[in-house]
XYZ file of C-alpha atoms in Angstrom:
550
model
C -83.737 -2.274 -22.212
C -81.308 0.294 -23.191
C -77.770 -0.923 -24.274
C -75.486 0.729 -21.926
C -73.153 3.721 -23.768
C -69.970 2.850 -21.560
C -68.306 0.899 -19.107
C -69.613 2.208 -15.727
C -72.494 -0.869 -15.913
C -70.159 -3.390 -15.618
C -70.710 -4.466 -12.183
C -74.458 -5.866 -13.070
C -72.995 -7.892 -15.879
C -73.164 -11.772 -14.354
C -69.800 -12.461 -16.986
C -67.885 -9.873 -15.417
C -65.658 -10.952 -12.989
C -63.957 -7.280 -12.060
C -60.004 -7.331 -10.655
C -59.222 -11.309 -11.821
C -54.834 -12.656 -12.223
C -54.915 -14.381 -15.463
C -53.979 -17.902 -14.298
C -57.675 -17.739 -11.548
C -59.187 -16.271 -14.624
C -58.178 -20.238 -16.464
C -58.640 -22.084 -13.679
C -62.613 -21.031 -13.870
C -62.697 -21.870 -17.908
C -63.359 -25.266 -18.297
C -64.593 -26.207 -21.973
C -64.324 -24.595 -25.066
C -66.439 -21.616 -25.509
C -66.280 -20.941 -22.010
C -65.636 -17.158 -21.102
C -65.190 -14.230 -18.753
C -64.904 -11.013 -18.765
C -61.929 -9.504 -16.021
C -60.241 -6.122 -14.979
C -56.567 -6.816 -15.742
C -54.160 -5.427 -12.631
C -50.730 -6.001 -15.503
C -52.762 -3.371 -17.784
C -53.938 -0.658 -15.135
C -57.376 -2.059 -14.976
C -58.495 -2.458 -18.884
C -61.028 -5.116 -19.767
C -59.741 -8.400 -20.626
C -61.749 -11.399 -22.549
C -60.506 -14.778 -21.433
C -61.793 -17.710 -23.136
C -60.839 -21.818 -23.466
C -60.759 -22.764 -27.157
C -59.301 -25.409 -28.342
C -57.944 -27.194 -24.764
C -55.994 -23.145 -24.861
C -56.694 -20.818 -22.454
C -56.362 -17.257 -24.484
C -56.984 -13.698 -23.242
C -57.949 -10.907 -25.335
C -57.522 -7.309 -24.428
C -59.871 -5.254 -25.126
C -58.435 -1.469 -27.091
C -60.507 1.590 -25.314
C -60.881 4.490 -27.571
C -61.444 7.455 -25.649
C -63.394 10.092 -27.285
C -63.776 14.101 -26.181
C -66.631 14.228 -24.298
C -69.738 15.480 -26.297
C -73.500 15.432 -25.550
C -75.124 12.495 -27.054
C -72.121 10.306 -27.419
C -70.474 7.732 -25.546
C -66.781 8.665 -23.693
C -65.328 5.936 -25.601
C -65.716 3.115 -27.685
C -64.422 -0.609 -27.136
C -62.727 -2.918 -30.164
C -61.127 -5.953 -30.094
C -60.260 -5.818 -33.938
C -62.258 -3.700 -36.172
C -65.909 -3.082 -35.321
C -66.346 -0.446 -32.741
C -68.766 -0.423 -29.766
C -70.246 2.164 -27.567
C -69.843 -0.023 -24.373
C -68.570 -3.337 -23.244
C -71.708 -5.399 -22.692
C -72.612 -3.775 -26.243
C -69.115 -5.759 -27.509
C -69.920 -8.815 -25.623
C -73.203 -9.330 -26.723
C -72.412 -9.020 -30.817
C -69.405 -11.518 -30.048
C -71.838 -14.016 -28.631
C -74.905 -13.893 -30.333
C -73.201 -13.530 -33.854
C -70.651 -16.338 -32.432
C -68.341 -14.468 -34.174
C -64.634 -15.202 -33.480
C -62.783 -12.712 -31.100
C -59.729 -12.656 -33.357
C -59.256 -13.716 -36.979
C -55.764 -15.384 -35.977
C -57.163 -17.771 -33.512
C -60.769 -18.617 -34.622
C -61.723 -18.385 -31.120
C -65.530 -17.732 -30.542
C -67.533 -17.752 -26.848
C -70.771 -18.470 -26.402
C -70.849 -19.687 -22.583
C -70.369 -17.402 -20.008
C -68.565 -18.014 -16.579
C -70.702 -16.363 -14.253
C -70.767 -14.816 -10.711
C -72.761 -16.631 -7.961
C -74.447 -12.878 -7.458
C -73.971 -10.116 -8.395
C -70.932 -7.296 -8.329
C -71.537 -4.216 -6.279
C -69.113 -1.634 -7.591
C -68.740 -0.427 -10.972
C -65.832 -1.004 -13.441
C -64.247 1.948 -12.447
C -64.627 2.265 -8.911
C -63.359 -2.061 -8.999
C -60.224 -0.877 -10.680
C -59.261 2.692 -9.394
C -60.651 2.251 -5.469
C -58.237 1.687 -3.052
C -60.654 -0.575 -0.825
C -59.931 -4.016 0.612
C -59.617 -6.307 -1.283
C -62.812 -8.933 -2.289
C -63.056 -12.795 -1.476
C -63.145 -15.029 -4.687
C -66.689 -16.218 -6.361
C -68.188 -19.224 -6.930
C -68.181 -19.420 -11.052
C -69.925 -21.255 -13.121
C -70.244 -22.216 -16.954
C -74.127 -22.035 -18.187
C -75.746 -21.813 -21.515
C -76.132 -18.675 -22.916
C -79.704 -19.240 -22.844
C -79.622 -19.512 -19.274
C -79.162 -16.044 -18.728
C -81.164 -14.038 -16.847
C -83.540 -11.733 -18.668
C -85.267 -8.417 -17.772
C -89.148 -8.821 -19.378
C -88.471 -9.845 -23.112
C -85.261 -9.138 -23.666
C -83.105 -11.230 -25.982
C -79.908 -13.261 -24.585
C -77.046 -10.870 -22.449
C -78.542 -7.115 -23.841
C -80.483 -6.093 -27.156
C -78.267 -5.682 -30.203
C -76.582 -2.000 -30.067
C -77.423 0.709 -31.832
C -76.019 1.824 -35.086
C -72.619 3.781 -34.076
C -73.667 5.955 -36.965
C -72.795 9.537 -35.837
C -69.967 7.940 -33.184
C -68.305 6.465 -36.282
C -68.391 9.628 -38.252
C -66.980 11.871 -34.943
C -63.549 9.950 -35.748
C -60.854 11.357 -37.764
C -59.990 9.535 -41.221
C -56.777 9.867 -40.955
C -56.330 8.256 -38.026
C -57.377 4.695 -39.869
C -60.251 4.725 -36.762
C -57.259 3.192 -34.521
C -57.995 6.178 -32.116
C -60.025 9.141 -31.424
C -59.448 12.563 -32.649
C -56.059 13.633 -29.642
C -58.447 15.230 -26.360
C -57.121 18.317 -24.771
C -55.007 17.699 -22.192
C -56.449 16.071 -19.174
C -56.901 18.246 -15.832
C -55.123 17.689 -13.158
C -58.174 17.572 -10.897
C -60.766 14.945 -11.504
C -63.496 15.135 -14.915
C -65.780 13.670 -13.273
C -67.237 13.436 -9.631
C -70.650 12.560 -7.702
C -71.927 15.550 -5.743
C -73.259 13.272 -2.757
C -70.356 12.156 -1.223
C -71.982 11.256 2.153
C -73.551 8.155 0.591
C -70.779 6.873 -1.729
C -67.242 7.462 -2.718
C -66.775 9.590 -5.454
C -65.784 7.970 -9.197
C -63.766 9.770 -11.303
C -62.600 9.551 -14.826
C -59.914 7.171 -16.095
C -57.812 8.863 -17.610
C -56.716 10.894 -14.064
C -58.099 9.253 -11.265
C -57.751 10.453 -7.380
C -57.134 7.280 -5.323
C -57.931 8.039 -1.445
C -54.771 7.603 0.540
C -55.917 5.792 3.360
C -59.390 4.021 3.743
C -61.311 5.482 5.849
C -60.373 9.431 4.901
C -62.137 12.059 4.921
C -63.393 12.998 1.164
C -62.455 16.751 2.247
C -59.107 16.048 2.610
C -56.873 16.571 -0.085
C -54.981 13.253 -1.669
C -51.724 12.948 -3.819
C -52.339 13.254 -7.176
C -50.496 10.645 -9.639
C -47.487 11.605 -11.194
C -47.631 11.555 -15.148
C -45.810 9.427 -17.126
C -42.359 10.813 -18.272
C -43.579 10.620 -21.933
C -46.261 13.401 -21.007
C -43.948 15.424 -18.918
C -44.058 18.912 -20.637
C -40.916 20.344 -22.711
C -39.904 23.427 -20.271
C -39.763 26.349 -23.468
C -36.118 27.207 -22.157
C -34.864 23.800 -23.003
C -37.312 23.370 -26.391
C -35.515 27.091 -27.457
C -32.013 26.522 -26.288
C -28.942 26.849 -28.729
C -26.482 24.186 -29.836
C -23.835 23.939 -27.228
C -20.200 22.117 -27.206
C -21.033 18.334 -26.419
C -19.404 16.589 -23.208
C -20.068 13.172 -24.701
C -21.808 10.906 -26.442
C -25.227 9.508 -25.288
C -27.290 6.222 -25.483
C -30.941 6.254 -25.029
C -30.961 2.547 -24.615
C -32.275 1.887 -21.224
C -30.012 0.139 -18.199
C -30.141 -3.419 -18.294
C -32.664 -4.288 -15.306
C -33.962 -7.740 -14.523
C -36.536 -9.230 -17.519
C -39.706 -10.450 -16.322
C -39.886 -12.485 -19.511
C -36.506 -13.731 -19.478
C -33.949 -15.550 -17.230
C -30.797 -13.860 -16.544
C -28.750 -16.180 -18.471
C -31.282 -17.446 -21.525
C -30.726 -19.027 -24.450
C -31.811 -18.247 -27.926
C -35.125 -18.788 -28.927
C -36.562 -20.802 -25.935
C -39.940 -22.175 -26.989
C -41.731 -21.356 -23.655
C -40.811 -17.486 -24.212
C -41.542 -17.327 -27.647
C -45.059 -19.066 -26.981
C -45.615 -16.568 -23.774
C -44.889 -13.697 -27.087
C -46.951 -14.821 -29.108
C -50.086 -15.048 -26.106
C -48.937 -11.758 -25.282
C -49.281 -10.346 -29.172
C -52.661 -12.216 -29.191
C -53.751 -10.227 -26.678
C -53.817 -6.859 -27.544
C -55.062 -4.779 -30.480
C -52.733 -3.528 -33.767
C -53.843 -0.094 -32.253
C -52.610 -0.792 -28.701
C -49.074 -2.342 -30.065
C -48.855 0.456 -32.392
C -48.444 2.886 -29.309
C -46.551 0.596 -27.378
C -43.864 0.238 -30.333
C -44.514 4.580 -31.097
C -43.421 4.621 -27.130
C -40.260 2.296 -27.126
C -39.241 3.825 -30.542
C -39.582 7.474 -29.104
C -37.115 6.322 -26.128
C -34.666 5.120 -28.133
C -35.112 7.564 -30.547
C -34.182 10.259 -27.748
C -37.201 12.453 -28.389
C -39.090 11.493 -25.770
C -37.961 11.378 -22.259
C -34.767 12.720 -22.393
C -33.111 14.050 -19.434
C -31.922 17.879 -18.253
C -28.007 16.220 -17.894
C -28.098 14.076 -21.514
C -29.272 17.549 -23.113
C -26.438 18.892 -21.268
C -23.817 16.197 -22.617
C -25.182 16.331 -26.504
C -25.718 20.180 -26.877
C -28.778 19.691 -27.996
C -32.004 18.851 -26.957
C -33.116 15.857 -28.842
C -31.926 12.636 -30.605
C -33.527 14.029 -33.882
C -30.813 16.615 -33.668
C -28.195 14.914 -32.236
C -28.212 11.935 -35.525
C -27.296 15.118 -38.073
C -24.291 15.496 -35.773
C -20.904 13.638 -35.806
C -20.941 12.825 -31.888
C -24.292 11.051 -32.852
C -22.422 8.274 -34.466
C -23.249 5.984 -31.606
C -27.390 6.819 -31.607
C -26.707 5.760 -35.318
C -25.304 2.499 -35.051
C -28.029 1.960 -31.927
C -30.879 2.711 -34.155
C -29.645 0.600 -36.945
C -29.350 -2.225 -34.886
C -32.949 -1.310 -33.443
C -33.868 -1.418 -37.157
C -32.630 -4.840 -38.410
C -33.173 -6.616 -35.025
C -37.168 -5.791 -34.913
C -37.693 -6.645 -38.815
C -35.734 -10.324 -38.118
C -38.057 -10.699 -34.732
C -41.297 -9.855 -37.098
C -39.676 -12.285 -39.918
C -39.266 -14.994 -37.066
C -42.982 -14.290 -36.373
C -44.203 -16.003 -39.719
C -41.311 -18.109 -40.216
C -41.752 -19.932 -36.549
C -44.830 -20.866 -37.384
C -44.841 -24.840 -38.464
C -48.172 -25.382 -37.873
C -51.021 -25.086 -40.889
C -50.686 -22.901 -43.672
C -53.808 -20.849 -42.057
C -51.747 -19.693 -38.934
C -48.462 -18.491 -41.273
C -51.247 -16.427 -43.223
C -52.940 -15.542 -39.791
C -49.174 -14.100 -39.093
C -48.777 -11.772 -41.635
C -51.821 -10.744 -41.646
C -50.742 -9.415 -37.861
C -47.826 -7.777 -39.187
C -49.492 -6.235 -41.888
C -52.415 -4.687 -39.693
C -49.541 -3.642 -37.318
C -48.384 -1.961 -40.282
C -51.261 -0.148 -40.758
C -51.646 1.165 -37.594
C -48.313 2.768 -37.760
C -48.481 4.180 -40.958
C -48.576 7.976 -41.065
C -52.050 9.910 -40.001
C -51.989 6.600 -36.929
C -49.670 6.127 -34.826
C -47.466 7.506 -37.376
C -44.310 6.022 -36.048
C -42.050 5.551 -39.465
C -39.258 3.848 -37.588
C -42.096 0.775 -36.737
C -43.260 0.696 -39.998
C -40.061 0.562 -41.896
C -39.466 -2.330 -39.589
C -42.671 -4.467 -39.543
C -42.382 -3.550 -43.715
C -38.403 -5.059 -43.189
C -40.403 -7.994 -42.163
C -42.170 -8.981 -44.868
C -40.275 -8.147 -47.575
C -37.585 -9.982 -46.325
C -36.820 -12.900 -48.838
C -37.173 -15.578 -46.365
C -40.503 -14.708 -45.916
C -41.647 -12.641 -49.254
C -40.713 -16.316 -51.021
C -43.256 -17.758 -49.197
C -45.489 -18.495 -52.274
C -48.621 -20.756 -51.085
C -48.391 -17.905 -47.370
C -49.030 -15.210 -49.178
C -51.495 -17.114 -51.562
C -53.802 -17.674 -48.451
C -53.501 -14.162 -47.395
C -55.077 -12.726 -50.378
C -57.661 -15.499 -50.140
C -58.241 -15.137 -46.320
C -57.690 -11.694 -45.794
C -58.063 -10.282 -49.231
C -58.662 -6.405 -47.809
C -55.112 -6.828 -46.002
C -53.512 -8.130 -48.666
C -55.040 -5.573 -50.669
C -53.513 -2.483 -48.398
C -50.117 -4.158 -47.986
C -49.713 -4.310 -52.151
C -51.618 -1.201 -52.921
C -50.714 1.053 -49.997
C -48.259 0.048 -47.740
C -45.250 -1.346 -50.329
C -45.777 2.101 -52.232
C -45.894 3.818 -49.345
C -42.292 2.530 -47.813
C -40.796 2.901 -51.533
C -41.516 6.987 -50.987
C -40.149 6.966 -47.630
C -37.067 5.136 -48.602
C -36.886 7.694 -51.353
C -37.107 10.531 -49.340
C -40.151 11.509 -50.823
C -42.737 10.436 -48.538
C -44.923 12.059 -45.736
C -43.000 13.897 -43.439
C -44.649 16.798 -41.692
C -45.337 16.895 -38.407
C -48.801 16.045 -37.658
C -49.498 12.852 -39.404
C -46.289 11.607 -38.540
C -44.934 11.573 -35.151
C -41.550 9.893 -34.999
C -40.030 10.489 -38.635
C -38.256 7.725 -41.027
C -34.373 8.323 -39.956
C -32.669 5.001 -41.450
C -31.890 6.679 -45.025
C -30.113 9.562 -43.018
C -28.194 7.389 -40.914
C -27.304 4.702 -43.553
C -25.776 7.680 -45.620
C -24.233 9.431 -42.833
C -22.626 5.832 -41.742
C -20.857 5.580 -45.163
C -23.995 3.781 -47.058
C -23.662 4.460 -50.651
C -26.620 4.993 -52.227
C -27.842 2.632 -54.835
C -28.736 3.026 -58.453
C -27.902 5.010 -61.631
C -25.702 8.226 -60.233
C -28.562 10.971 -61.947
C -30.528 9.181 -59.083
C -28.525 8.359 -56.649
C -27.609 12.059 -56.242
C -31.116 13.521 -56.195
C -32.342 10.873 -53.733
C -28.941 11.576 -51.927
C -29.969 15.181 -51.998
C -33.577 14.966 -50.883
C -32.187 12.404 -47.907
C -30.250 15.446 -46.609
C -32.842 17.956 -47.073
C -34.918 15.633 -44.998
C -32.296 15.516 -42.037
C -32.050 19.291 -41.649
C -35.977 19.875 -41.877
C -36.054 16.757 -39.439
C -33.787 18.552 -36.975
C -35.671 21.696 -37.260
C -39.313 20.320 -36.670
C -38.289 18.550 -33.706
C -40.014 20.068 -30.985
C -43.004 19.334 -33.157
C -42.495 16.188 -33.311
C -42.288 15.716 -29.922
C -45.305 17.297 -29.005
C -47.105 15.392 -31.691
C -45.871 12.110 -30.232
C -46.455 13.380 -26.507
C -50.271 14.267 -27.819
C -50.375 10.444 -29.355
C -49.686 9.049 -26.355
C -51.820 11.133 -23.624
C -53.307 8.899 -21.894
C -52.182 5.941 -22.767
C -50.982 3.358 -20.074
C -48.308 0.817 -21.385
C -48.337 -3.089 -20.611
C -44.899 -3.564 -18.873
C -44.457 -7.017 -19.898
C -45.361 -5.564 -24.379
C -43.565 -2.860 -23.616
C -40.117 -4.102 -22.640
C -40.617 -7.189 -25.559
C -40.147 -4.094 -27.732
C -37.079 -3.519 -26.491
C -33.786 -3.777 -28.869
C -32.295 -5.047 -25.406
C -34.977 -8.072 -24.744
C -35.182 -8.654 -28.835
C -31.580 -9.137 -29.189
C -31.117 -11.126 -25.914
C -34.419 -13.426 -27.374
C -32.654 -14.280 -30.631
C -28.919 -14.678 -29.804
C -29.245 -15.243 -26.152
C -27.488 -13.727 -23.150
C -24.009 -15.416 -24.504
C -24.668 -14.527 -27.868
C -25.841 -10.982 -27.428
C -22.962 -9.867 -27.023
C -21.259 -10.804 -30.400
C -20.288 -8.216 -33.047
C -22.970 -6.970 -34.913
C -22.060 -8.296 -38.227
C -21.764 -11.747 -37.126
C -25.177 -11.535 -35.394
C -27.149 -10.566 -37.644
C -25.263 -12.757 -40.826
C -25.869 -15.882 -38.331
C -29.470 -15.206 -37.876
C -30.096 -14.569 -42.093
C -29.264 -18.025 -42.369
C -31.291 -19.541 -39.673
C -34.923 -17.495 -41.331
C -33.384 -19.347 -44.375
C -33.511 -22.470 -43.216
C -36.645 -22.060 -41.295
C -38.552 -20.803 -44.493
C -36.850 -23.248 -46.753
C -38.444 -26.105 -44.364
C -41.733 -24.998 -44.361
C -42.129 -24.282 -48.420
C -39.595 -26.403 -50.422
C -40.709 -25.971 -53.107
C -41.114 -22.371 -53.416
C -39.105 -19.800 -55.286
């Protein structure tokens, strides 16, 4: 039997449960080990693992690397952490047999499937993209993997995959195999469809699917075609070669305040029932995956993505990379400051929250430091994340952590490894103004030296120094400004494709992040005080859990 090279098999898996809410996916799990596999509708349709371990009910999304279609290759290749595999039941079936555990930060490993009654008919695809009615619950049950059934002699679930060998090699270095070398822009027509359409509706690709209208119409007829996402809406060549013109006023690429569907509209700070619904959510999804929703948030507030025909209009210029050089950017300053310190004290809170065993605060850096990694430059390359993530853990609440970080380099030796060999050198150059910077490997550039020196920062150490890293700050600024249309196409290619969870996305918010650690009363304090009040509160938190540390 021939392990399947993508996802379109799905439907004759008996653990796959296609288009399953997360709370009927838990009510089917019953003992530890139990598991499913389910098309999530919060994440447009992408493969979910849910599994009890532990008395917990824990979900696992599953990161899709799509790959440019080539003859003798799969279109994409699935990962929950680090291995790659060429298909789904390929991923399932090394899981269980190996009973490896799905993540290294829960331990959690599956070895009983919760199975359909019979059989799915549709495929993944057609289950997630089809606009057909909608399908009547199964009857599940938990049964021993050996239970399975089995085509002739095959071994339990599907024969172990093939070497990935030549799929391996097709991805780019530099890209830290988070994600495939960038595909060419997607038609606007499906990839993909089946030439007899009397017998069956057609399937298309994922990445642009054609959903029919109305049931029952006519496959001749033509159907709407989905509007792209705003951060792949193209950069008209009028606007990306206009001229500085006199400002009107000064802009904020903050979003409007809306209604949180993680938070109550008047919440206090640090409610244990959001910050364990966080963490579940963090659980869930790949370094890769929250490396693009972070590279998306930061864009937005960033102003290089997204940015509309009348704020253009008001700044005179036609992105936020241009508009911090200028004195009417003083506000965008101050915004992305606070964006700065308020995600490195939410990734601080991350290891200092933890009072459990000294395993989970290790399992919690290790996070941040693969998170880290996947937004280093020639990634995601989002330098704004990074600096932030790398604000986390060398903050001295959490670097004094001595018996932590001890387990880290015993547990996760390779991680510890990258954060002292790559990633601490790495932020030194970029605080120096001597680290990558060219469009390309990096998509959002590092812009907190600029705007610390343009907000009065002095710089620090001996003046011979200070002055050439004052100098190479502002040479920075004004080659930042100039490559900015590169940068936003290089972020725009980083993201084709890619379909945001709403729930991730707005937790990487500056407006949800400050509202979660001050609360909807305290949000609203001056900056200084904020921020001074929280310092001591990480203190006191990482003073409890290590005493007797330095």
């Amino acid at each position: 039997m021939q392990v399947p090279q993508d996802g379109e098999d799905l439907a004759g898996q008996p653990w796959y449960h296609g288009l399953l809410s997360r709370q009927k996916a838990e009510a089917l799990l019953q003992q530890d080990g139990d598991f499913l596999v389910r098309a999530s509708g919060s994440r447009g349709g992408h493969p979910v693992i849910s599994c009890r371990w532990r008395g917990s009910a824990l979900h696992f999304e599953v990161f899709r690397v799509a790959l440019r279609p080539r003859p003798g290759r799969p279109t994409a290749l699935f990962q929950l952490e680090d291995e790659q595999f060429p298909s789904m039941p390929a991923l399932v079936h090394s899981y269980v047999t190996g009973r490896r555990p799905l993540s290294q930060a829960t331990g959690a490993v599956v070895s009983r499937p919760v199975t359909w009654q019979r059989p799915l008919q549709r495929s993944f695809s057609e289950d997630t993209l089809m606009d057909g009615p909608a399908r009547t619950e199964p009857l599940a049950f938990a049964m021993p993997v050996s239970a399975l059934p089995r085509t002739g002699s095959d071994p339990v679930l599907l024969k172990a995959p093939a070497p990935l060998g030549t799929v391996a090699n097709s991805l780019r270095a530099s890209d830290g195999q988070l994600q495939a070398k960038a595909p060419a822009k997607p038609p606007r027509t499906p990839s993909f469809e089946l030439p007899d359409a009397s017998e069956r509706p057609p399937t298309y690709c994922e990445l642009v699917p054609r959903v029919p209208c109305v049931q029952g119409t006519s496959l001749s007829q033509s159907c709407p075609e989905p509007e792209a996402p705003w951060w792949e809406a193209e950069e008209d060549e009028e606007e990306e070669n206009r001229c500085f013109t006199r400002p009107q006023a000064e802009i904020s690429f903050c979003p409007p305040d809306t209604p949180s569907c993680l938070l109550g509209p008047q919440n206090r700070p640090l409610e244990p029932q959001v910050l364990h619904t966080l963490r579940g959510l963090f659980l869930e999804h790949h370094p890769g995956s929250t490396a693009l929703h972070l590279l998306l948030v930061d864009c937005q507030a960033t102003g290089l993505l997204g940015v509309t025909r009348v704020q253009r209009d008001n700044m005179g210029v036609s992105s936020g990379l241009e508009l911090l050089t200028l004195p009417h950017g003083c506000r965008l300053r101050l915004e992305l400051l606070e964006r700065h310190e308020t995600l490195a004290l939410a990734g601080a809170l991350a290891v200092l929250g933890c009072s459990g065993p000294l395993e989970e605060r290790a399992a919690a850096l290790r996070g941040l430091v693969e998170l880290a990694l996947a937004l280093r430059p020639g990634a995601a390359g989002d330098l704004p994340g990074l600096a932030a993530v790398m604000g986390a853990l060398l903050m001295p609440q959490v670097s004094r952590l001595e018996h932590t970080w001890r387990q880290l380099r015993r547990s996760h030796t390779e991680v510890a490894l990258a954060f002292e060999q790559e990633l601490k050198p790495l932020m030194r150059a970029l605080d120096e103004g001597a680290g990558p910077c060219d469009p390309g490997e990096v998509a959002l550039p590092h812009v907190a030296p600029m705007v610390r020196l343009l907000e009065g920062e002095e710089v620090a150490g001996p003046l011979d120094e200070s002055c050439e890293r004052l100098l190479r700050t502002l040479h920075g600024a004004r080659h930042m400004a100039r490559d900015a249309p590169k940068f936003r196409k290089v972020a725009a290619q980083r993201l084709l494709g890619f379909r945001p969870n709403p729930e991730l996305r707005e937790a990487l918010t500056t407006g949800f992040l400050r509202r979660l650690l001050w609360g909807s009363r305290g949000a609203g304090a001056p900056r200084a005080e904020r921020f001074e009040k929280f310092q001591r509160v990480l203190g006191v938190l990482s003073q409890r859990l290590e005493p007797d540390s330095g």
